[in-house]
Coordinates of N, CA and C and ligand atoms in Angstrom, one line a residue:
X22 N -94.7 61.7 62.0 CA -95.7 61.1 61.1 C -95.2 59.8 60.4
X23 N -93.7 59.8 59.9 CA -93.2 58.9 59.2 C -93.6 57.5 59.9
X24 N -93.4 57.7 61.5 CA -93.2 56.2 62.7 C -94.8 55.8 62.9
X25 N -95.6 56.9 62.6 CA -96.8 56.7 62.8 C -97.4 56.1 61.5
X26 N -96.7 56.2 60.7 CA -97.2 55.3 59.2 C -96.9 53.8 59.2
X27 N -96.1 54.0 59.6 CA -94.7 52.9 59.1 C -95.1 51.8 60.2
X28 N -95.8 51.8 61.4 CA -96.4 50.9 62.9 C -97.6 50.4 62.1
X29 N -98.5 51.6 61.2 CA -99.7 51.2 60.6 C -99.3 49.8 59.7
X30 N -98.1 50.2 58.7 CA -97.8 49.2 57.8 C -97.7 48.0 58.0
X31 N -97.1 47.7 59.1 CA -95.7 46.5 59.7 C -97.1 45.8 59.7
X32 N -97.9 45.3 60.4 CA -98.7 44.3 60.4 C -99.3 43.6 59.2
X33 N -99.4 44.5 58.0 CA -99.2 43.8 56.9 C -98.4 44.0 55.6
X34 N -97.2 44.0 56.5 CA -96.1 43.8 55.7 C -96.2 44.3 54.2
X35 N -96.7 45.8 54.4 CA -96.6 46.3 53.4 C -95.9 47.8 53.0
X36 N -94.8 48.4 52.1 CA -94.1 48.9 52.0 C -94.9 50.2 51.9
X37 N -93.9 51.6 52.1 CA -94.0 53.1 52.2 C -93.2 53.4 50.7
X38 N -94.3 54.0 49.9 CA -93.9 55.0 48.9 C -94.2 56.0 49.6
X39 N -92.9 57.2 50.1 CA -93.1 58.6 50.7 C -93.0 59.1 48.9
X40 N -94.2 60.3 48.7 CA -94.8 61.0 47.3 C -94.4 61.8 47.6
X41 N -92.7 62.1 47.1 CA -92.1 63.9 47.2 C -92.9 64.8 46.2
X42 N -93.4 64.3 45.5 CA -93.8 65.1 43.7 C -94.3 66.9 44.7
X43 N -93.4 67.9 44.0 CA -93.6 69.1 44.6 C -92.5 69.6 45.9
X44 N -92.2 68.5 46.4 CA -91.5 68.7 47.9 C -90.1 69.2 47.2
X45 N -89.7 70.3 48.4 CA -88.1 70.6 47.7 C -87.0 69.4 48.5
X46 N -85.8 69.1 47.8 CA -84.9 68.0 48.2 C -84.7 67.9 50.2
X47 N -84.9 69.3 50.7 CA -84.2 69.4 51.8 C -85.6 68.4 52.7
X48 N -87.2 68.8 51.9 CA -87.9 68.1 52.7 C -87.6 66.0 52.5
X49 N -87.1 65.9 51.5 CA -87.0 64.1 51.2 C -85.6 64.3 52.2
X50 N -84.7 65.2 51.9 CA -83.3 64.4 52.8 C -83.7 64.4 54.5
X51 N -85.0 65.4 54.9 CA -85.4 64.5 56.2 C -85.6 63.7 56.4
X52 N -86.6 63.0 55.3 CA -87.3 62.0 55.7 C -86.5 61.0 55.4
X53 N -85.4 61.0 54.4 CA -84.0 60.2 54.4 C -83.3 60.1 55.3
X54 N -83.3 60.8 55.9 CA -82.4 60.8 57.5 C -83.1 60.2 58.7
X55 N -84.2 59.8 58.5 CA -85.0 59.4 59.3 C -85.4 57.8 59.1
X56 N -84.4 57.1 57.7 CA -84.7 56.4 57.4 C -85.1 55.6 56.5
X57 N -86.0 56.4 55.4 CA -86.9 56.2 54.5 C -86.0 56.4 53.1
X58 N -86.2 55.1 52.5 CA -85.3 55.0 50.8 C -86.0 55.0 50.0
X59 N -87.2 55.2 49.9 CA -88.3 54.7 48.9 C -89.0 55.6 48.7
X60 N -88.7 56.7 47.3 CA -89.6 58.0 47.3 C -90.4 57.7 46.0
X61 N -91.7 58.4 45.7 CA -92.6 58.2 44.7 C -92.3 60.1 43.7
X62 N -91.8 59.9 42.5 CA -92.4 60.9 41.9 C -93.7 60.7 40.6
X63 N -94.1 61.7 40.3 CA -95.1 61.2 39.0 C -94.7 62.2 37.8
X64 N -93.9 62.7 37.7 CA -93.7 63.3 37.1 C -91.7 63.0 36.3
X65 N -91.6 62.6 35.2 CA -90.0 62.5 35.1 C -89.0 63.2 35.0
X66 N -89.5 64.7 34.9 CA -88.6 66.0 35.0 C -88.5 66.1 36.1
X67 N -89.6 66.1 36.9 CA -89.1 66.3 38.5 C -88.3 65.4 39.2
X68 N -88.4 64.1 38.5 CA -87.3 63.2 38.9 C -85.8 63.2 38.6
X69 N -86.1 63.9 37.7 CA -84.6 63.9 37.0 C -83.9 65.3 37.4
X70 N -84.4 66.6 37.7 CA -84.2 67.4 38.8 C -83.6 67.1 40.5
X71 N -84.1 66.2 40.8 CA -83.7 65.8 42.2 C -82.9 65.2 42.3
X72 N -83.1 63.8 41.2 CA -82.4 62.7 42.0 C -80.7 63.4 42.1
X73 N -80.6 63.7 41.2 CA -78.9 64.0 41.4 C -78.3 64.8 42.6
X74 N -79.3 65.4 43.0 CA -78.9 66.3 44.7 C -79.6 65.9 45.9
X75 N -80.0 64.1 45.4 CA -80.2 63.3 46.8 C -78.9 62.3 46.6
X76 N -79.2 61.6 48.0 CA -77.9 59.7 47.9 C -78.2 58.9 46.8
X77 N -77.5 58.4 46.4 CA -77.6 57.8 45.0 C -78.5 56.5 46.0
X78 N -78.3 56.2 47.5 CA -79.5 54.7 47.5 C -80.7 55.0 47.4
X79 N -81.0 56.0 47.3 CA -82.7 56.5 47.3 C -83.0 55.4 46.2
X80 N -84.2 54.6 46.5 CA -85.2 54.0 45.4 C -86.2 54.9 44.8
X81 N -85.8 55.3 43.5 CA -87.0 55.8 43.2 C -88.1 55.2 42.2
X82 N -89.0 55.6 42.4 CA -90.7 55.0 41.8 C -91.4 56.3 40.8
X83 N -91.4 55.7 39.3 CA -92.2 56.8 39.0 C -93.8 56.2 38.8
X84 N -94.4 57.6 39.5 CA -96.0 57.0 39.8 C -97.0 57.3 39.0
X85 N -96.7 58.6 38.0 CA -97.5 59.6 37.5 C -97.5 58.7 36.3
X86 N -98.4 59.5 35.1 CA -98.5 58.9 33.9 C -97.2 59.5 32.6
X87 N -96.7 58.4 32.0 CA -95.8 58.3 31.8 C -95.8 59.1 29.9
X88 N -95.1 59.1 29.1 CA -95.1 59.5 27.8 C -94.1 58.6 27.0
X89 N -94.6 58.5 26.1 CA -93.3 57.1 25.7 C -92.1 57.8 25.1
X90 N -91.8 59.3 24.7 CA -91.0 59.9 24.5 C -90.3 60.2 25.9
X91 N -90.7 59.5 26.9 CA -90.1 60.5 27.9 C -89.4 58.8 29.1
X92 N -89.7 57.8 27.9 CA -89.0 56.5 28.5 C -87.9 56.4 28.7
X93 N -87.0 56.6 28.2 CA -85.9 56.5 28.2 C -85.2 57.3 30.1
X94 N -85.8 58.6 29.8 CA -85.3 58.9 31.3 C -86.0 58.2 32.7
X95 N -87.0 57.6 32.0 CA -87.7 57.2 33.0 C -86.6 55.6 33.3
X96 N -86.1 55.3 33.0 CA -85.9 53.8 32.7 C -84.3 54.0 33.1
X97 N -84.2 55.1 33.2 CA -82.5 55.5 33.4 C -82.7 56.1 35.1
X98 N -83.7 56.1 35.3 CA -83.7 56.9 36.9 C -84.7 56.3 37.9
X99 N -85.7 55.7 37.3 CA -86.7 54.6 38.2 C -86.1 53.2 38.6
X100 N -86.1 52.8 39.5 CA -86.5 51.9 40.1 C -87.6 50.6 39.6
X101 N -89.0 51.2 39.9 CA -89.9 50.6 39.7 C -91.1 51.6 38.8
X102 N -91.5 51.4 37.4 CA -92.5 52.6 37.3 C -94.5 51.6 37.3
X103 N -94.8 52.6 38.0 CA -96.0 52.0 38.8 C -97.1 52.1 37.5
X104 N -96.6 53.0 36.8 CA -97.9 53.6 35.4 C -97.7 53.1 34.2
X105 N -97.3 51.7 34.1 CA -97.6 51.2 32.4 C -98.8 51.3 32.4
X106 N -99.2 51.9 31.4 CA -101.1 52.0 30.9 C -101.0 51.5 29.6
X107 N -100.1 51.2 29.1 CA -100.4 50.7 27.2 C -99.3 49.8 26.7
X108 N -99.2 49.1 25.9 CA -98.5 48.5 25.6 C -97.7 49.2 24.9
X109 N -98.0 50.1 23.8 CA -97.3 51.0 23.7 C -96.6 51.4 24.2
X110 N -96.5 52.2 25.4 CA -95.8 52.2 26.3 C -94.5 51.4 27.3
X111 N -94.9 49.8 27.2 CA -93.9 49.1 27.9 C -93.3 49.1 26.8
X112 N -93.8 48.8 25.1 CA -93.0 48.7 24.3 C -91.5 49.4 24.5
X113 N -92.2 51.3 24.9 CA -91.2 51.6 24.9 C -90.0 51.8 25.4
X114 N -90.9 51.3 26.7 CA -89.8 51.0 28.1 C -89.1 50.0 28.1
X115 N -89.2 48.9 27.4 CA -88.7 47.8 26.9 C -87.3 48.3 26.4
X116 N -87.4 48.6 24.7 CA -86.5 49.3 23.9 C -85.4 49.8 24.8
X117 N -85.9 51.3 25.5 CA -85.0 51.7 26.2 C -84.3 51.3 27.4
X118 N -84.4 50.4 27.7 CA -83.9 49.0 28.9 C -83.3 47.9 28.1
X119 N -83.5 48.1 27.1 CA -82.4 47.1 26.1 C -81.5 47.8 26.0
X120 N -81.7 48.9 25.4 CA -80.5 50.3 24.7 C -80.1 50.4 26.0
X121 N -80.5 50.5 27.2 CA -79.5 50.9 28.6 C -79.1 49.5 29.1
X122 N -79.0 48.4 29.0 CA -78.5 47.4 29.2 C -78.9 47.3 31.0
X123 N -80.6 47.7 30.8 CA -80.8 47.6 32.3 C -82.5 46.6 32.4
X124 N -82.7 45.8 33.7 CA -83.9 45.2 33.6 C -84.7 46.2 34.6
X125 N -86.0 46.7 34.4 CA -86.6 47.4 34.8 C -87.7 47.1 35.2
X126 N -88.1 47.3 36.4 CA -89.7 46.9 37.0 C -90.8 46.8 37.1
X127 N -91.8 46.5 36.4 CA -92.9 47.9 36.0 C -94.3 46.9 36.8
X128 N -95.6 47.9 36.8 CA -96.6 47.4 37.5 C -97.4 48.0 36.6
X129 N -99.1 47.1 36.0 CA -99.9 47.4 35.1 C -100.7 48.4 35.6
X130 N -101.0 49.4 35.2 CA -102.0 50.2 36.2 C -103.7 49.9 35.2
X131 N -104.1 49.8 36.3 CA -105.8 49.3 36.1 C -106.1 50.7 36.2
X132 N -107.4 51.0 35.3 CA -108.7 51.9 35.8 C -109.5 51.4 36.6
X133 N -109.6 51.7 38.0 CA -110.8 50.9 38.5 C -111.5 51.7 39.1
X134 N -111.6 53.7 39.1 CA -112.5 54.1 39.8 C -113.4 54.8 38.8
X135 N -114.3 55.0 39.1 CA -115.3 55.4 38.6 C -115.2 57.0 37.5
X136 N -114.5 57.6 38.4 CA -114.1 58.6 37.5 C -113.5 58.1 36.1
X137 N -113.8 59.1 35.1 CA -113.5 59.0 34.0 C -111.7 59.2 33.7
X138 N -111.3 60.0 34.1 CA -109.7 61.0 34.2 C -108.6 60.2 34.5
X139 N -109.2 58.9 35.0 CA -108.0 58.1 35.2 C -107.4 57.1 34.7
X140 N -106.1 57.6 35.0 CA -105.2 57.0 33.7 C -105.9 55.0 33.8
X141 N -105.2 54.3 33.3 CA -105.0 52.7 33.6 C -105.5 51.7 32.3
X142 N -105.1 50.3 32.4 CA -105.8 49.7 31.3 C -107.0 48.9 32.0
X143 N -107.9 48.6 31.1 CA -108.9 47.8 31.2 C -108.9 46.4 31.3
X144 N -109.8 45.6 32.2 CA -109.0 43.9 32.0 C -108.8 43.8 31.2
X145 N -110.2 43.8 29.7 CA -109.7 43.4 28.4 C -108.8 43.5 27.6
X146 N -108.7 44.5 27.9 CA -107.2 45.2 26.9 C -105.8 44.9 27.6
X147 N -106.0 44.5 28.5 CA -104.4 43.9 29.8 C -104.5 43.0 29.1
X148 N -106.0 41.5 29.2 CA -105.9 40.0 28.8 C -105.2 40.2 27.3
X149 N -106.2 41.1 26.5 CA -105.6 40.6 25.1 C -103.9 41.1 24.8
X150 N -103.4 42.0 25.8 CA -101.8 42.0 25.7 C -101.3 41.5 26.3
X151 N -101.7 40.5 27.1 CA -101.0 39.3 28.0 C -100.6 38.2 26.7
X152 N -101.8 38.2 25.9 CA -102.2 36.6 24.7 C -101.1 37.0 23.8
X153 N -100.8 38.3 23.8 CA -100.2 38.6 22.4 C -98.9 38.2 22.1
X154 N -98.4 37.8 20.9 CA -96.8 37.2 20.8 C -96.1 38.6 21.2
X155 N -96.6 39.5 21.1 CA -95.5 40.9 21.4 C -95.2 41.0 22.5
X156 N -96.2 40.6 23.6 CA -95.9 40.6 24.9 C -94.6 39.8 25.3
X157 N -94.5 38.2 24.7 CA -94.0 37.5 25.0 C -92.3 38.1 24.6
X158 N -92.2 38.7 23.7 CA -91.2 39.2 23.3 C -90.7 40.3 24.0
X159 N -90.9 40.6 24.9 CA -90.2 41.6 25.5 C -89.0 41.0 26.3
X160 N -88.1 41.7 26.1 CA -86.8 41.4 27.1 C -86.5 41.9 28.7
X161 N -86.6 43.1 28.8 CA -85.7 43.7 29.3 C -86.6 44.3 30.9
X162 N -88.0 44.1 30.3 CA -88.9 44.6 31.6 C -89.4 43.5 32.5
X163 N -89.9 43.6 33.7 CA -90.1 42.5 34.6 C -91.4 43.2 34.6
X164 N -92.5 42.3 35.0 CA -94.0 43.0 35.5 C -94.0 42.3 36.8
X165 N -94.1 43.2 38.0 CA -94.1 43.0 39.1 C -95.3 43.0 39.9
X166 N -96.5 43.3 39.3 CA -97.7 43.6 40.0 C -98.7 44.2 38.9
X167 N -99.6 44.9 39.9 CA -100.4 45.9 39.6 C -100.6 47.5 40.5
X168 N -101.1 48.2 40.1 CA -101.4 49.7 40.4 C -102.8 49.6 39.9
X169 N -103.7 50.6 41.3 CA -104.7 51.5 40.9 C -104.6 52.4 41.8
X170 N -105.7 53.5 41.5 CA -106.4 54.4 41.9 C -107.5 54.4 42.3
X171 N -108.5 54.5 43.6 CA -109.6 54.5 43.8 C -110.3 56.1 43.7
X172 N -111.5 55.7 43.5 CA -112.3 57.0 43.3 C -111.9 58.1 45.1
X173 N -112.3 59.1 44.2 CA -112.2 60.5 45.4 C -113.2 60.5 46.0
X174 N -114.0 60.0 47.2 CA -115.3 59.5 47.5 C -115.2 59.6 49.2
X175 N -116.4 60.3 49.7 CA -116.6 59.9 51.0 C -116.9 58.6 51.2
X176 N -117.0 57.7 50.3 CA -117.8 56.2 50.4 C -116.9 55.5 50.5
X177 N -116.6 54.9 51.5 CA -115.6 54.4 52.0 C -115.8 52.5 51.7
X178 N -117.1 52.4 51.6 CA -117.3 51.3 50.9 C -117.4 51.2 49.4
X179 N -117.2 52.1 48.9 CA -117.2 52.3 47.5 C -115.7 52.2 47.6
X180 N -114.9 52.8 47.9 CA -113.7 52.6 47.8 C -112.9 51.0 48.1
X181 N -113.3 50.7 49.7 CA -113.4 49.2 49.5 C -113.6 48.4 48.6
X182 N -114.8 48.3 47.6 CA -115.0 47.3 46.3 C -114.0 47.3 45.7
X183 N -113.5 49.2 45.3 CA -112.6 49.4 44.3 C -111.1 48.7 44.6
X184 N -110.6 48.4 45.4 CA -109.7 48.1 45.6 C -109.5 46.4 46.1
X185 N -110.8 46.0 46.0 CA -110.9 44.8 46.2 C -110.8 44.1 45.0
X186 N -111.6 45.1 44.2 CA -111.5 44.4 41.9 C -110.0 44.5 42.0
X187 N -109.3 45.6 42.3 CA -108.0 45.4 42.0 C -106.7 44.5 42.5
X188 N -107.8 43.7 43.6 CA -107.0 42.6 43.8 C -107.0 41.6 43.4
X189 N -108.4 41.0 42.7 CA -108.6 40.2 42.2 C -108.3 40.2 41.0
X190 N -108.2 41.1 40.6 CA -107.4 40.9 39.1 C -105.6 40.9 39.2
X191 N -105.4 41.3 40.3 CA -104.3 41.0 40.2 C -104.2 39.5 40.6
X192 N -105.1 38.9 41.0 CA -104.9 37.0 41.4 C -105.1 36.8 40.0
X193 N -106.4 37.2 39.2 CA -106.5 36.8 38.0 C -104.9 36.3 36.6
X194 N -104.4 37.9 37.1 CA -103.3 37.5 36.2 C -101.9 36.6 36.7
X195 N -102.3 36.6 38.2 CA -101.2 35.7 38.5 C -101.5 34.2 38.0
X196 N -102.7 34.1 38.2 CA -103.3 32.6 37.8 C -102.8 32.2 36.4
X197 N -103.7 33.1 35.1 CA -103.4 32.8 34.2 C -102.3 33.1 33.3
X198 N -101.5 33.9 33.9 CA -100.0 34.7 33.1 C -98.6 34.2 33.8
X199 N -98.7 34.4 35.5 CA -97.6 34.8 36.6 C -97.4 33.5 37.3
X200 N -98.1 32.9 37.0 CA -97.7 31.6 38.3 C -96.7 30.8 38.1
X201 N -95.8 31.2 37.0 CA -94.5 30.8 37.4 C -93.5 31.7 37.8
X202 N -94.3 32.9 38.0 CA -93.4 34.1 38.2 C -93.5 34.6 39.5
X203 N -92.9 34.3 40.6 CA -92.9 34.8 41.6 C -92.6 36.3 42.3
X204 N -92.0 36.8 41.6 CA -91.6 38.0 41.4 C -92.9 39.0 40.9
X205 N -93.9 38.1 40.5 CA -95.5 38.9 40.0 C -95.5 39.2 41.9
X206 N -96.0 39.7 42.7 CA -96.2 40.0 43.9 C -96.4 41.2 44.4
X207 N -96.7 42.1 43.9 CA -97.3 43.7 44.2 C -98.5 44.5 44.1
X208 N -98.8 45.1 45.0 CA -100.4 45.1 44.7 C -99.7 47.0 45.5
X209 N -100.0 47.7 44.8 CA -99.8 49.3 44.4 C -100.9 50.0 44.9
X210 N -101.4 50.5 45.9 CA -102.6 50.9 46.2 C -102.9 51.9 47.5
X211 N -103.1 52.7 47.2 CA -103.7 53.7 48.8 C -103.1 54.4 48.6
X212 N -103.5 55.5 49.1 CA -102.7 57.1 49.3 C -103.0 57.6 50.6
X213 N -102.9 58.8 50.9 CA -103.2 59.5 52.2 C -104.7 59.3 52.7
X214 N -105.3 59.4 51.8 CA -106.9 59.3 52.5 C -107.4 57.9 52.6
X215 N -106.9 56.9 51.7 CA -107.4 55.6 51.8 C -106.6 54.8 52.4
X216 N -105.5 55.0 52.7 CA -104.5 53.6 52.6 C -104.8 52.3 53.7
X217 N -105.8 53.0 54.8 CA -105.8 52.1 56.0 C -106.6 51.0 55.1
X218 N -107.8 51.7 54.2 CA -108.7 50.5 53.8 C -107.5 49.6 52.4
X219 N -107.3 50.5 51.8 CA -106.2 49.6 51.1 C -105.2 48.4 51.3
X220 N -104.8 48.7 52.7 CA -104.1 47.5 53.0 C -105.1 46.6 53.2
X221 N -106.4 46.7 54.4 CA -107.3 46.0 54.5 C -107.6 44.8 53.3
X222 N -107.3 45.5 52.2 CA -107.8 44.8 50.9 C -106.8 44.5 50.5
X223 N -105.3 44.1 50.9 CA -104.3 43.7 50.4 C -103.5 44.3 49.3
X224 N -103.0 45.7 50.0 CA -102.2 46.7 49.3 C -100.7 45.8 50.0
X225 N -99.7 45.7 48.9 CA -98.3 45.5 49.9 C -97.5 46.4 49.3
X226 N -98.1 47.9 49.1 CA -97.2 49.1 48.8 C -98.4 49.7 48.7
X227 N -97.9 51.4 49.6 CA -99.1 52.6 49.6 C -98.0 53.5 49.0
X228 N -98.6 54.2 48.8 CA -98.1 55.7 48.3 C -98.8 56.9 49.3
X229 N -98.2 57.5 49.6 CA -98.4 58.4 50.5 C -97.7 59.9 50.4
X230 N -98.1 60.5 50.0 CA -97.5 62.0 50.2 C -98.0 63.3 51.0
X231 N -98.8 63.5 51.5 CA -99.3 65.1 51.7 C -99.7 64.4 53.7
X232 N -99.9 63.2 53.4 CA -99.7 62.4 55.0 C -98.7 63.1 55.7
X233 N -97.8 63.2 55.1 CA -96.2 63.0 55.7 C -95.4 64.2 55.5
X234 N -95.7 64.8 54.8 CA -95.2 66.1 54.0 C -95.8 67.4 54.1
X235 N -97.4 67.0 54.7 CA -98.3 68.3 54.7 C -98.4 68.8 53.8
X236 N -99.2 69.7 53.5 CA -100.0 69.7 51.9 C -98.9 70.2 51.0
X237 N -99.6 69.6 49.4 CA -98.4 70.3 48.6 C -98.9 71.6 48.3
X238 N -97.2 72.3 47.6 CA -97.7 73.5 47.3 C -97.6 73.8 46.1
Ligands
PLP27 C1 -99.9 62.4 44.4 C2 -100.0 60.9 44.3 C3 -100.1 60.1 45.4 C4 -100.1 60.6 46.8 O1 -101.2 61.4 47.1 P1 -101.5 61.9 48.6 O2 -103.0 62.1 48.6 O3 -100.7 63.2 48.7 O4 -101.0 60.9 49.5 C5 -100.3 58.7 45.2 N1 -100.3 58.2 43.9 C6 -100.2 59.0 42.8 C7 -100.3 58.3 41.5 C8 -100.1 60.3 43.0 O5 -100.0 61.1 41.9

C-alpha cells in the first residue's frame, strides 16, 4: 500500500505523512523499514510514548489539536506541528522554542469544512494576527504553510471547493505576509478518503493513516 501511495504522490510532488496515531511501534518500524521517515501523530502523549522506541531520524509531525500547556513537549519532539489554531497558542510554542534553544515549524490550520467540531482559525482572525506587532515578535517559530480539514461528505465536489478556499488562502497569505519568505510553501491537506482530490487542488503534504495501516483500533 505504502508503493501504491507514494506512485500516486510523485507526479505532484507531494510528500506522505504515514498517521501512526493508535498504531503500536512494531507497525511504524515496518513502514520504516520500507522506507518511510515521516510519521503524523495528533496526540502529544502518544508521541512522546513512541518516539523514544523508534530511530531517532523519524520526522515527526504533530497533527492533532494542540494545548498550550502541553507545548513545550510538543516543541521538544515535533518536527513540524500542523495545528496552530490560536495565537495563543504559537505564543506558546514560541516561548518554549526560545527556552529550548530550538526553531520550530508550524502550519496555520484553517476551518474550512462545514462541520462545526473543527478545530482551525478563521481568515479574519489569521489576517488580524498577521497585522499584529505580537506576531511580528515572535522568534523562534517559522510558519511554513497551512493545514485543513475537509468536510466528511460523499460530495466529492463539496470537498473539492473545500480544499480549493484552502488554497487560496494560503496564496492569499503568501501575497500579503510570505513573499519574502520562501520557506511559506506547504499546503497540509487530504487524508485517506480524500487525498486523490486534495492533491488535485494542490496539497504538497497528505496525511494518511488507516490507507496504510488498516483501520485503527
Ligand atoms: C487521523 C488523522 C488523519 C488521517 O486520517 P485517515 O482517515 O486515517 O487517513 C489525518 N489528519 C488528522 C488531523 C488526523 O487526526
Amino acid at each position: 500500500m505504502l508503493g501504491e501511495i507514494l506512485s500516486k504522490l510523485a507526479p505532484f510532488n507531494a510528500r506522505l505523512v504515514a498517521v501512526s496515531k493508535t498504531q503500536p511501534v512494531e507497525e511504524i518500524r515496518r513502514l520504516y523499514d520500507l522506507g518511510q521517515r515521516v510519521f503524523g501523530e495528533n496526540r502529544v502523549q502518544e508521541l512522546a510514548e513512541k518516539q523514544p522506541l523508534l530511530p531517532s531520524d523519524i520526522d515527526w509531525h504533530l497533527i492533532g489539536h494542540l494545548q498550550t500547556n502541553k507545548a513545550r513537549q510538543a516543541v521538544a519532539l515535533a518536527s513540524l506541528i500542523h495545528s496552530v489554531d490560536s495565537f495563543k497558542l504559537l505564543q506558546a510554542i514560541d516561548n518554549e522554542a526560545v527556552k529550548l534553544g530550538k526553531k520550530i515549524d508550524c502550519l496555520f490550520q484553517f476551518h474550512i469544512a462545514a462541520e462545526e467540531s473543527k478545530f482551525g482559525f478563521e481568515e479574519k482572525e489569521a489576517f488580524e494576527m498577521l497585522h499584529s506587532p505580537e506576531f511580528s515578535a515572535l522568534k523562534n517559530t517559522r510558519i511554513r504553510g497551512v493545514m485543513g480539514m475537509a468536510t466528511f461528505t460523499e460530495d466529492r465536489g463539496q470537498v473539492h471547493r473545500e480544499f480549493r478556499r484552502l488554497k487560496e488562502i494560503f496564496e492569499r497569505l503568501k501575497t500579503e505576509f510570505f513573499a519574502d519568505r520562501p520557506e511559506f510553501n506547504e499546503i497540509s491537506m487530504g487524508m485517506s478518503g480524500d487525498y486523490d482530490i486534495a492533491l488535485e487542488e494542490g496539497a504538497t503534504m497528505v496525511r494518511i493513516g488507516s490507507l496504510l495501516f488498516g483501520r485503527r483500533t
